[in-house]
Coordinates of C-alpha atoms and ligand atoms in Angstrom, one line a residue:
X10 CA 18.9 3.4 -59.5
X11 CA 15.8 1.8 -59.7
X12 CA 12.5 3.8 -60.3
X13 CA 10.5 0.9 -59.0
X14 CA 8.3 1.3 -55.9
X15 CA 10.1 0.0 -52.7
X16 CA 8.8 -4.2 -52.5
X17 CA 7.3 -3.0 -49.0
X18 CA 4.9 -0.5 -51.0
X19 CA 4.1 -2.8 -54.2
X20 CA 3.8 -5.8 -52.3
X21 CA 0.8 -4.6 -49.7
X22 CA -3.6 -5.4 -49.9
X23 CA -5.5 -2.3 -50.2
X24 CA -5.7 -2.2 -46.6
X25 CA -2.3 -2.5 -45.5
X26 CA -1.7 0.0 -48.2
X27 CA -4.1 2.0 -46.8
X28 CA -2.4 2.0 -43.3
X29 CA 0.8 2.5 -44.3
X30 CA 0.1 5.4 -45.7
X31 CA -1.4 6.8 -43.0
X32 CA 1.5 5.8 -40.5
X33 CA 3.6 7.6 -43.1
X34 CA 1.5 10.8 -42.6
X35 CA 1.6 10.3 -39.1
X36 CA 5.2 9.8 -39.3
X37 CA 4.9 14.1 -39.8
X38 CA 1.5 14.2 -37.7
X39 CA 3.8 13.5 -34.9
X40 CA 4.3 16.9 -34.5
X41 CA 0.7 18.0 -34.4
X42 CA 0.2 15.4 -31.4
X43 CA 2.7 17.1 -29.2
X44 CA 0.3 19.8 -27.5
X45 CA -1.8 16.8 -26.7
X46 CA 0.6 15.0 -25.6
X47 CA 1.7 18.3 -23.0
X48 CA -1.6 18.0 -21.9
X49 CA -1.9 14.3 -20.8
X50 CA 1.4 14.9 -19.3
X51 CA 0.8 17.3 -17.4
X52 CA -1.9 15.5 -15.9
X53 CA -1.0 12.5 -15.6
X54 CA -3.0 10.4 -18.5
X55 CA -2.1 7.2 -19.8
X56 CA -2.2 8.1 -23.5
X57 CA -0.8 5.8 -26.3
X58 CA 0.7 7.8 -29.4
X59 CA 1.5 5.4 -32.1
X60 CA 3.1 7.5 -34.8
X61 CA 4.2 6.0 -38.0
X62 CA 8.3 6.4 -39.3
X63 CA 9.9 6.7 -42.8
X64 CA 11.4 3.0 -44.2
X65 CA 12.9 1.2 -42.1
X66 CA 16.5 1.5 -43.8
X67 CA 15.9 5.6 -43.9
X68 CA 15.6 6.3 -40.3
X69 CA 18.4 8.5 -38.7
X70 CA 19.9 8.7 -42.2
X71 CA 19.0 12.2 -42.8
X72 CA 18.2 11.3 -46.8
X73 CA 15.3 13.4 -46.8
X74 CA 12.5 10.9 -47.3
X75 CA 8.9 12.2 -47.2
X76 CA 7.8 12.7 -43.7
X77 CA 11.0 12.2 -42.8
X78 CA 11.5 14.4 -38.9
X79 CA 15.3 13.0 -37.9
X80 CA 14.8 11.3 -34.2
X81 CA 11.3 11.9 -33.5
X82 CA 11.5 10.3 -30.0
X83 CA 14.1 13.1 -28.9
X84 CA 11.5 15.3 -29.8
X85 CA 8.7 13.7 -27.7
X86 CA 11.3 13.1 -24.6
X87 CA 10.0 15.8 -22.4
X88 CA 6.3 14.6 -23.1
X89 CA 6.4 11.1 -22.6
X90 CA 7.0 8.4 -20.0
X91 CA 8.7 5.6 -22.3
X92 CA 9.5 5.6 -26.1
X93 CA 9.3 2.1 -28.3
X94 CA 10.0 1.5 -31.8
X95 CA 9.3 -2.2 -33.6
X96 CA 11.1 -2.1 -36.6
X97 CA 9.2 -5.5 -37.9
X98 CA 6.4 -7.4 -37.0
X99 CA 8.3 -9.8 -34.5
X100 CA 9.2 -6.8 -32.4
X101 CA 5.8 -5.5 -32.2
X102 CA 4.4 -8.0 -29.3
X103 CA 6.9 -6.5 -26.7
X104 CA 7.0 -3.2 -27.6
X105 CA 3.1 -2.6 -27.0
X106 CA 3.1 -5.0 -24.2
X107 CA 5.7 -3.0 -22.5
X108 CA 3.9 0.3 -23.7
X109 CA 0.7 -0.8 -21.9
X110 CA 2.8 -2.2 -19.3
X111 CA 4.3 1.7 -17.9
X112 CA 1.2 3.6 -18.6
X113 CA -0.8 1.0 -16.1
X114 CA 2.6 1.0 -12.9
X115 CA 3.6 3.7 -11.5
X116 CA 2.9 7.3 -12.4
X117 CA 0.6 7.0 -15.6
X118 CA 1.9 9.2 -18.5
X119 CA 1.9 8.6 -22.1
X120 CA 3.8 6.6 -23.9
X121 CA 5.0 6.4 -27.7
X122 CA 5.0 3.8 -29.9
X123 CA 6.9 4.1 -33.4
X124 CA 6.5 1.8 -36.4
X125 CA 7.8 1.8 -40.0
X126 CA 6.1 1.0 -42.9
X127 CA 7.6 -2.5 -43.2
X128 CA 6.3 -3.4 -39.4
X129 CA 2.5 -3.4 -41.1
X130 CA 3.5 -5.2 -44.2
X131 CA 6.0 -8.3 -43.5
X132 CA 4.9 -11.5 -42.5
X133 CA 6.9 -13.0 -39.9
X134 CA 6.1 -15.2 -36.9
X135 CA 5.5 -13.0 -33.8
X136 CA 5.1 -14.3 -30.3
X137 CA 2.1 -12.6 -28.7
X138 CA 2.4 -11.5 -24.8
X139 CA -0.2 -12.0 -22.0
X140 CA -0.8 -8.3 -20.6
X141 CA 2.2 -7.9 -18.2
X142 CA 0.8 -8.3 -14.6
X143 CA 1.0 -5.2 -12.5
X144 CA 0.7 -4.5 -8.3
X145 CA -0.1 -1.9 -6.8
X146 CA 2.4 -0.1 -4.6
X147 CA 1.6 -0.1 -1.3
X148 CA 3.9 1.4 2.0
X149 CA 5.0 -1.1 4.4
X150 CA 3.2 -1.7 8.0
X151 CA 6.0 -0.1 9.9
X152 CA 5.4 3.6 7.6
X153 CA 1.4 3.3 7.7
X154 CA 1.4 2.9 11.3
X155 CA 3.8 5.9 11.7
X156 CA 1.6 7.8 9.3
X157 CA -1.6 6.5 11.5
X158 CA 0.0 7.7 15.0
X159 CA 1.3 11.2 13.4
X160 CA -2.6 11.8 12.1
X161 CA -4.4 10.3 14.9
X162 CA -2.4 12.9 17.4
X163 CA -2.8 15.6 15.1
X164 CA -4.8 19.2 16.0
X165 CA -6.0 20.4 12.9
X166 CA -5.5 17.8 10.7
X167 CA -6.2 18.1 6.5
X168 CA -6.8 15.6 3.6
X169 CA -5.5 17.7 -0.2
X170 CA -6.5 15.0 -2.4
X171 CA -5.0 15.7 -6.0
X172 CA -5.5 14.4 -9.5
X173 CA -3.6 11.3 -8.3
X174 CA -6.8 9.8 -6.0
X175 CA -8.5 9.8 -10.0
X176 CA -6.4 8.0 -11.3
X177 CA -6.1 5.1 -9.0
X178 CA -10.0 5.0 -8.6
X179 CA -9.3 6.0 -5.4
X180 CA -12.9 8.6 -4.8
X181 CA -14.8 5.9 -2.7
X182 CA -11.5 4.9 -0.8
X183 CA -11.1 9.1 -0.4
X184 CA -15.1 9.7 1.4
X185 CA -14.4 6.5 3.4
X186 CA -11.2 7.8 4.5
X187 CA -12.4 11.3 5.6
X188 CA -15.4 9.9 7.1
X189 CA -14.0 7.6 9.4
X190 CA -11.5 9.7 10.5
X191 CA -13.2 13.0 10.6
X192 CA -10.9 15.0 8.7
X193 CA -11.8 17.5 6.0
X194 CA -10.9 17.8 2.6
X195 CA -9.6 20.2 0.0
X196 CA -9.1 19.4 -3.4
X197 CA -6.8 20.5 -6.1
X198 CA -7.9 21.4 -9.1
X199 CA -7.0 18.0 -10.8
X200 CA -8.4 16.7 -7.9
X201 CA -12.0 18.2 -8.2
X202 CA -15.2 15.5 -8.1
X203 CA -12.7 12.7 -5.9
X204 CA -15.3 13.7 -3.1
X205 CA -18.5 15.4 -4.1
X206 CA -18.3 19.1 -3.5
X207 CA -21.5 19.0 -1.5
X208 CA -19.9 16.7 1.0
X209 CA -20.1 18.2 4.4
X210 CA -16.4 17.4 4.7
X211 CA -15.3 19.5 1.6
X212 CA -13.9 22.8 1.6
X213 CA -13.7 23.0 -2.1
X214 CA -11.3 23.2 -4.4
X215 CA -8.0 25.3 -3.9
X216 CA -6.7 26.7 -7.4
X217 CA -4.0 29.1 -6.1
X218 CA -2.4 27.8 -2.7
X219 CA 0.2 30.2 -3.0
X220 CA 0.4 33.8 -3.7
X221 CA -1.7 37.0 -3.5
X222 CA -5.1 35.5 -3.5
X223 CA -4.5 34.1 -0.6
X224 CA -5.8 37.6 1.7
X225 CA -9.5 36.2 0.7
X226 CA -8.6 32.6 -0.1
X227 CA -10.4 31.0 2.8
X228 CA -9.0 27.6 1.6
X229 CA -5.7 28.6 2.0
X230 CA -6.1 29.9 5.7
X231 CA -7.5 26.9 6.0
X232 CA -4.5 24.4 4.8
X233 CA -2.2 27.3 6.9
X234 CA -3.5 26.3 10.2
X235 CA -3.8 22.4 9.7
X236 CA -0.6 21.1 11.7
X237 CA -0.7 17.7 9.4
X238 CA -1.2 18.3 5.7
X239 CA -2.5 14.3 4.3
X240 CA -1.6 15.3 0.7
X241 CA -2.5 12.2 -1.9
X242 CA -2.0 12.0 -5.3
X243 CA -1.2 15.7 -5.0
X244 CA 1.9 17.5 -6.9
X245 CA 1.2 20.8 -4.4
X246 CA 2.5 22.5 -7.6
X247 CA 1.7 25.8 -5.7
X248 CA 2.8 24.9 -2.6
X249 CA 1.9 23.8 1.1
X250 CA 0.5 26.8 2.7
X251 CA 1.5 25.2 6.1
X252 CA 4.6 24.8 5.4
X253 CA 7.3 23.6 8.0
X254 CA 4.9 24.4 11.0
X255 CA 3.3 21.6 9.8
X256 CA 4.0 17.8 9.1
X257 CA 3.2 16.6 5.3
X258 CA 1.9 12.9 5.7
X259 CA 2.6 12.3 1.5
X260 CA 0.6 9.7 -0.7
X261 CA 2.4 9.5 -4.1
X262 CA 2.8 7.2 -6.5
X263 CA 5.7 8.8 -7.8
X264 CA 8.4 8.9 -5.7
X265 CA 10.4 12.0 -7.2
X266 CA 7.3 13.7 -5.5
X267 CA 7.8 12.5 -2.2
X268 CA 9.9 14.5 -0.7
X269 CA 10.9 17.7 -2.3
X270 CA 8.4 19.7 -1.1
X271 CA 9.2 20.2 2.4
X272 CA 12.0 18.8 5.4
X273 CA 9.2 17.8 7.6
X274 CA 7.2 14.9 5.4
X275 CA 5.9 11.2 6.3
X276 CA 7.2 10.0 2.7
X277 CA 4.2 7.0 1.8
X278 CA 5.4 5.7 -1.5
X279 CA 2.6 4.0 -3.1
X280 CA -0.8 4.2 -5.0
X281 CA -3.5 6.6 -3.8
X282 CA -6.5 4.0 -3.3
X283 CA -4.3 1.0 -2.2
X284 CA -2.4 3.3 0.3
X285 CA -5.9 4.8 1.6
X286 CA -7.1 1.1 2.1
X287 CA -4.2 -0.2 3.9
X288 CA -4.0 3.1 6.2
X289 CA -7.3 3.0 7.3
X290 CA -7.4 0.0 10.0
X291 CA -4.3 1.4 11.3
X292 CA -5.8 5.1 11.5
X293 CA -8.7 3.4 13.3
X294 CA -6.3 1.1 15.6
X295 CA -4.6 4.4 16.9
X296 CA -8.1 6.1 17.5
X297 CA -8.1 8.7 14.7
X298 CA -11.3 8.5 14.4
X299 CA -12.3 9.6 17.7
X300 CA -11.7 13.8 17.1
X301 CA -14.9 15.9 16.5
X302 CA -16.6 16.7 13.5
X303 CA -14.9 19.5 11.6
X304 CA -18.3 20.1 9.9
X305 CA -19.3 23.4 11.7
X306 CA -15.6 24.9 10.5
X307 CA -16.5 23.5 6.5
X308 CA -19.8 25.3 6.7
X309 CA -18.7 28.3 8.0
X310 CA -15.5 28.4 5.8
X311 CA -18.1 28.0 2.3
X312 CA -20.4 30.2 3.7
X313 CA -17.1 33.3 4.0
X314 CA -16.2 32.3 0.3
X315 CA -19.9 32.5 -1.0
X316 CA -20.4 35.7 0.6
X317 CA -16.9 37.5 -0.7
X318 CA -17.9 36.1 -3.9
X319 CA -21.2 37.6 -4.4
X320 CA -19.0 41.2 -2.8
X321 CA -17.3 41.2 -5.5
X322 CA -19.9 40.9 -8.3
X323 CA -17.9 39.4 -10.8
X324 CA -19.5 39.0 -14.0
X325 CA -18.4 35.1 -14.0
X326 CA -20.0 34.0 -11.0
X327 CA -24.1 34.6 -12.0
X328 CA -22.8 32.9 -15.5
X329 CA -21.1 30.1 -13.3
X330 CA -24.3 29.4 -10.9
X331 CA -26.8 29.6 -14.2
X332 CA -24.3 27.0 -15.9
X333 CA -24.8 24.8 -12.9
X334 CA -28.5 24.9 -12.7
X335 CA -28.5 23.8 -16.7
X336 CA -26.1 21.2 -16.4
X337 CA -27.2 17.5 -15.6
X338 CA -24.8 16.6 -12.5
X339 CA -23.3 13.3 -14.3
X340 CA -22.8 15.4 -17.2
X341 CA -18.9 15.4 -18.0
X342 CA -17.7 18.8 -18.8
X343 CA -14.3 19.8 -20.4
X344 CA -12.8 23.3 -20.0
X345 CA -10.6 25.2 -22.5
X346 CA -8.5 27.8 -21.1
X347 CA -11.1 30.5 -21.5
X348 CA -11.5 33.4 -18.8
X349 CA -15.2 31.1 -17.2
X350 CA -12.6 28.2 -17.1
X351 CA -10.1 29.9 -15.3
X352 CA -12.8 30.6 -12.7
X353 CA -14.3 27.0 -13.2
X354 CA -11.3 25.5 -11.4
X355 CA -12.4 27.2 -7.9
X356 CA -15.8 27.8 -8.7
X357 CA -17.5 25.1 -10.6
X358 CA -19.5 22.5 -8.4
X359 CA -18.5 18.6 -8.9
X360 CA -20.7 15.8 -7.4
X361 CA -19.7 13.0 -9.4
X362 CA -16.2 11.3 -9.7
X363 CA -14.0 12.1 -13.4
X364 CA -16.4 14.7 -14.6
X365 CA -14.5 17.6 -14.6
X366 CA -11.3 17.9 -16.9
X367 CA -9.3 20.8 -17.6
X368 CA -5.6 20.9 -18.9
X369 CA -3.3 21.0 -15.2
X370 CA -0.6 23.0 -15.4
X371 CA -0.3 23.1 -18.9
X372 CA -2.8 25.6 -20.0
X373 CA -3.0 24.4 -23.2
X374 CA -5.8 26.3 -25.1
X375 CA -7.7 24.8 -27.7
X376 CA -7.3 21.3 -26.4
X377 CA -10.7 21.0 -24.8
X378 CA -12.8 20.2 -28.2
X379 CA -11.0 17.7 -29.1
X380 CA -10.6 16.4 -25.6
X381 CA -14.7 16.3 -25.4
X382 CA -14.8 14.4 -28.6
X383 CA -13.2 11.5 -26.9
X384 CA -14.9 12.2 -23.8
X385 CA -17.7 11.2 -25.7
X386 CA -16.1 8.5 -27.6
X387 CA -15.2 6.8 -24.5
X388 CA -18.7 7.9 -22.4
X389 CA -21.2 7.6 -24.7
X390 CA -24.4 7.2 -22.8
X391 CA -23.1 10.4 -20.5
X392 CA -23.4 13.6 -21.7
X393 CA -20.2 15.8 -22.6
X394 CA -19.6 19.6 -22.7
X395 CA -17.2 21.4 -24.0
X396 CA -16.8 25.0 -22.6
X397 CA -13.9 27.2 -24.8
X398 CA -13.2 30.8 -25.7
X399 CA -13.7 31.5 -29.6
X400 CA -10.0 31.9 -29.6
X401 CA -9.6 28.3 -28.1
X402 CA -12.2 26.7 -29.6
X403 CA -10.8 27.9 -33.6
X404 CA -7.5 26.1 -32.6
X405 CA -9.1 22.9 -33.4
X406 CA -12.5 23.7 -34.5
X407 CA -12.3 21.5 -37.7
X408 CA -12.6 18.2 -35.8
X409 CA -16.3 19.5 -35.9
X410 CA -16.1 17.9 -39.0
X411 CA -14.9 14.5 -37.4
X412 CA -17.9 15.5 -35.0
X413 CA -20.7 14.9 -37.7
X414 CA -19.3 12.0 -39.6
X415 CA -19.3 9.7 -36.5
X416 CA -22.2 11.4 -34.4
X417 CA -20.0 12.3 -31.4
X418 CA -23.0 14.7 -29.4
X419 CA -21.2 17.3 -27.7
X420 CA -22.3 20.1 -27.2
X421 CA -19.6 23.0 -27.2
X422 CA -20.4 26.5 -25.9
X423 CA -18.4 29.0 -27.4
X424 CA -17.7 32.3 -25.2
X425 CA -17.6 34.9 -28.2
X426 CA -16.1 38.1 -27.4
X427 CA -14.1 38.4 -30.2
X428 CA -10.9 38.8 -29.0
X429 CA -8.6 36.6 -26.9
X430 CA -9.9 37.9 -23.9
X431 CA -7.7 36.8 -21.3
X432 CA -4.3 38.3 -22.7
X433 CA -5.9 41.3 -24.4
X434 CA -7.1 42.2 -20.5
X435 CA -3.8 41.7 -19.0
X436 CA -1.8 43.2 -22.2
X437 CA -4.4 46.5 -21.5
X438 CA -4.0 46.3 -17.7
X439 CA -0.1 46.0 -17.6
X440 CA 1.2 47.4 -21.0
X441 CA -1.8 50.1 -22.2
X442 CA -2.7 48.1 -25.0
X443 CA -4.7 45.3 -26.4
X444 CA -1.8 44.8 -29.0
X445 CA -3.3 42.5 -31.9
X446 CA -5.5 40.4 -29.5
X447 CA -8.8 40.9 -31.3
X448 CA -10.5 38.1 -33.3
X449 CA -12.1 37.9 -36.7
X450 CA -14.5 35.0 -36.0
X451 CA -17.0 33.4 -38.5
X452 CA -20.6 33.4 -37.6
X453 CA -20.9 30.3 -35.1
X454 CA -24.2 29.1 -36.1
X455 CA -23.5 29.5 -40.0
X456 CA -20.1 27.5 -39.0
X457 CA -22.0 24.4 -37.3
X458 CA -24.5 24.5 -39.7
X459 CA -22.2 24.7 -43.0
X460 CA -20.6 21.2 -41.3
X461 CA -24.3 19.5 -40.4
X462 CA -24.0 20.3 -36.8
X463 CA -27.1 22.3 -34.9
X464 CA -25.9 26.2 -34.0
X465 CA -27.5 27.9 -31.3
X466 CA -26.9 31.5 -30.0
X467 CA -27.5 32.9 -26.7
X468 CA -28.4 36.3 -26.1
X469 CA -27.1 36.5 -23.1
X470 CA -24.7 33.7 -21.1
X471 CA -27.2 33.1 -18.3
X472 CA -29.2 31.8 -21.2
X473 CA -27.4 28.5 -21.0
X474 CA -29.7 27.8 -17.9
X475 CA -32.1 26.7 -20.7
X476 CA -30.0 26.5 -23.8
X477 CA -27.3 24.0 -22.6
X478 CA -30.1 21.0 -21.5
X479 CA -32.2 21.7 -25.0
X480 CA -28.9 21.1 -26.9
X481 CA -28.6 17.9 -25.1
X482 CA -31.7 16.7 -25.9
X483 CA -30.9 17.3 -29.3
X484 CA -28.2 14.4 -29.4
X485 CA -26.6 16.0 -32.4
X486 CA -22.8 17.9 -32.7
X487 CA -24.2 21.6 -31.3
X488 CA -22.3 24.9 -31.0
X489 CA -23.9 27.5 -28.8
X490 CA -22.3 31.0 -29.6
X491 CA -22.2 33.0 -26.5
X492 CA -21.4 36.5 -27.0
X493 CA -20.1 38.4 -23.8
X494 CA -18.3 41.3 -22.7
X495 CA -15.1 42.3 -20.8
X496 CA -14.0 40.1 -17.9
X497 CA -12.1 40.6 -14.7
X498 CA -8.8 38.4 -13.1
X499 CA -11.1 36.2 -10.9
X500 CA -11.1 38.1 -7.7
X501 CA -9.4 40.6 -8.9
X502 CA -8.6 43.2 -6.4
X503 CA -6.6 40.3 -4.0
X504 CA -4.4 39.2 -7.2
X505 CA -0.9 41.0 -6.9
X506 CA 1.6 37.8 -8.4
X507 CA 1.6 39.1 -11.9
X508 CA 2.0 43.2 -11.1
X509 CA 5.2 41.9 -8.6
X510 CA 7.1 39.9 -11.6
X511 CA 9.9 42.2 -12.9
X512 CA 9.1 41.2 -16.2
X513 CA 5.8 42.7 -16.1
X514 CA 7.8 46.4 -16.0
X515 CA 7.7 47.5 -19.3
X516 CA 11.6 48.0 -20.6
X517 CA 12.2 51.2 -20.2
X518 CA 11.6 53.0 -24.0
X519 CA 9.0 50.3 -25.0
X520 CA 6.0 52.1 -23.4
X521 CA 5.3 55.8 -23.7
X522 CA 4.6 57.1 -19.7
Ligands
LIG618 C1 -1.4 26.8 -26.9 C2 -1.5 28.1 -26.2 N1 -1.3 29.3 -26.8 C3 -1.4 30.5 -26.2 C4 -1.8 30.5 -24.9 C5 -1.9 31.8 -24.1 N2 -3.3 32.2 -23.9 C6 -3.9 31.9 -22.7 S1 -5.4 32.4 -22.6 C7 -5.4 33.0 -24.2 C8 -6.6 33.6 -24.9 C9 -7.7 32.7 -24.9 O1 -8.7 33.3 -25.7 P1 -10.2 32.7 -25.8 O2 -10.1 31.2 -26.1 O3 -10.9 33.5 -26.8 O4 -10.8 32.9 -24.4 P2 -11.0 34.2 -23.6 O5 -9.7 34.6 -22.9 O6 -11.4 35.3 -24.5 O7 -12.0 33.9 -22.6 C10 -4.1 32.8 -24.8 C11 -3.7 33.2 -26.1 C12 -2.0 29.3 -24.2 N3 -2.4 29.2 -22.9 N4 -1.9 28.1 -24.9

């Protein structure tokens, strides 16, 4: 055997080379990417993964060639929309046309593309595409005008705009929709800032639709006595509180989602802004827009939940309403699952469309940094914070370095309380025990500083009133450390899921009574 270099590897410029070996780390790096790629699956992103491969010859061989992971697309399946690989230059036109092609129709999701060393390096004649065309999907005449009569002869009708009017660009489409018609709005938590909170026709934003919290959810009483539900872009992943009572007029792109939620739906197949556009004149030709103002019922409705949730003097909500003062309403924040972003999904006030992410149904803690970093990458002239527990944020605190070497200004406020919070509550609360939940953090300021970045410490979280807009002016990577104490279930006393799961009984033996 030859102990030559492959021709693929001798035969490449500097900067080839220099590529090539990083799609061979990525071939490996693969694997890191999957918890992002959960993420933007979960809600709905159109991300692009191109992940590198072992040589071309090697792949599915099993030979055990560096980097080698045997059928990485299996391994993305579940996280991805559609999988390419261009084994050579020539294949590479269609297989990113096509990849851009499915994360732009349809449902967007990402999308992997796979490449082997030799697709960098050969020469061959390629044919390059024009960008696949794309149309919208809009319901035919005969469905909207269904849709139209069912909502214009509705009681108590309801708009639950999801995640889904976002990512059509559908927020403009959404206000003109509820204005002319009259009928309120809720929003999911993916679908927070597609009409501004302040609006006098929003509720707010509904977190938990189903379950315990709904004795003091005032949303939820809300969606229970609409008689039509006009859910767009919405998964209801916790349910339509109306239920069967009530017919489910359903905007979705995705047509899996259509139906399976309840017997009693208008299915509209299409996307979220096109479908609100071509629905309107036919709401306004059957009069819809002719019932009264539900304005009175939207005040009075905020008013209930402000006042139960100054009752029950929950340590997040002063924190929360300081925050809000401090923060510039354009500014585009990004919440790790930390115990104020649990609470930031109901409670956090959005005014401006896509400025407000958090990780959907995933959960996925630690991915907010990172997720600011190309918040910021993509937004430059808008400012971006990140909000993360210390546990979260030392998932992937070392992009802090990639923070400073490109001047990406976000500034990240790190709630220190030493511990991961969330679980070592619940562990204590169900299971008499904080069970190995504590952290051993560094010092946060030290940390920035030792990278270049500015650290700043609070002395108390209400302090980010003043701390978060001076750290913006600063226009440099900043870490505030926040140190802060114990923290309660949001709403705590009306939360009963998690005590009624069997597996929250201890097995018998495991816990001392
Ligand atoms: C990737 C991942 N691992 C574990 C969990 C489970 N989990 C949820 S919250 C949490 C603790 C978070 O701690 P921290 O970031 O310090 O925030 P805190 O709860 O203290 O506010 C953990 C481990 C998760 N959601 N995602």
């Amino acid at each position: 055997m030859s102990s030559q270099p492959p021709l693929w590897l001798t035969a490449m410029p500097a900067l080839q080379a220099s590529l090539v070996w990083q799609w061979l780390f990525q071939a490996v790096v693969l694997l890191n990417a999957t918890s992002g790629l959960t993420n933007a699956y979960a809600r709905s992103s159109p991300v692009l993964l191109i992940a590198g491969q072992i040589p071309r010859g090697m792949i599915g061989k099993n030979l055990g060639a560096v980097h080698q992971v045997l059928d990485q697309q299996e391994i993305v399946r579940n996280l991805t929309k559609w999988r390419g690989r261009a084994l050579r230059p020539r294949e590479v036109p269609y297989t990113v046309s096509e990849a851009f092609r499915q994360m732009r129709s349809g449902r967007p999701r990402p999308v992997l593309v796979e490449l082997p060393p030799e697709a960098g390096v050969e020469q061959e004649d390629v044919q390059l595409r024009s960008p696949a065309p794309v149309s919208n999907i809009v319901p035919n005449s005969d469905q909207l005008r269904e849709a139209a009569r069912v909502i214009a002869q509705s009681r108590l009708p309801l708009i639950f705009a999801g995640g889904g009017v976002a990512r059509s660009d559908g927020e403009e489409a959404l206000v003109r929709l509820a204005e002319a018609t009259n009928i309120p709005v809720i929003t999911s938590s993916g679908g927070k800032g597609t009409i501004p909170d302040r609006h006098p026709l929003c509720y707010g934003s509904c977190f938990s639709a189903r379950g315990e919290r709904q004795e003091m959810n005032q949303l939820f009483e809300v969606m229970q006595s609409s008689d039509v539900v006009i859910g767009i872009g919405a998964r209801f992943s916790l349910g339509n509180p109306a239920g069967e009572a009530s017919t489910l007029v359903n905007i979705n792109i995705d047509d899996t989602e259509l139906t399976r939620l309840q017997a009693n739906t208008l299915p509209l197949h299409g996307d979220a802004k096109a479908t609100m556009e071509a629905l309107l004149p036919y709401l306004m030709e059957a009069e819809a827009g002719d019932r009264p103002s539900p304005v009175e019922a939207v005040v009075a409705a905020r008013r209930l939940i402000a006042y139960y949730d100054i009752g029950l003097r929950e340590p997040q909500y002063p924190v929360m309403e300081a925050m809000q003062r401090g923060l510039p309403e354009e500014a585009i924040i990004v919440w790790d699952v930390t115990q104020f972003g649990y609470y930031a999904r109901t409670h956090y006030q959005v005014n401006h469309p896509k400025t407000y992410i958090d990780s959907g149904y995933s959960f996925n803690l630690g991915y907010a940094f990172p997720t600011a970093l190309g918040a910021k990458v993509a937004k430059p002239d808008q400012p971006v914070v990140c909000m993360a527990g210390d546990g979260g944020f030392m998932f992937n605190s070392s992009e802090l370095s990639t923070a400073v070497k490109y001047g990406i200004n976000v500034v990240t406020v790190v709630f220190r309380n030493d511990s991961y919070g969330n679980v070592a509550r619940d562990l204590d609360d169900f299971f008499s025990g904080t069970y190995e939940t504590d952290l051993h953090n560094p010092d946060f300021v030290k940390f920035a500083e030792s990278f270049g970045a500015v650290g700043l410490r609070a002395d108390d979280p209400k302090d980010l009133e003043t701390l978060i807009p001076h750290a913006l002016e600063l226009n440099a990577p900043v870490i505030i450390d926040v140190p802060f104490g114990d923290m309660p279930i949001p709403r705590a006393p009306q939360i009963a899921p998690f005590y009624a799961l069997p597996w929250t009984q201890p097995q018998e033996g495991l816990i001392p009574s």
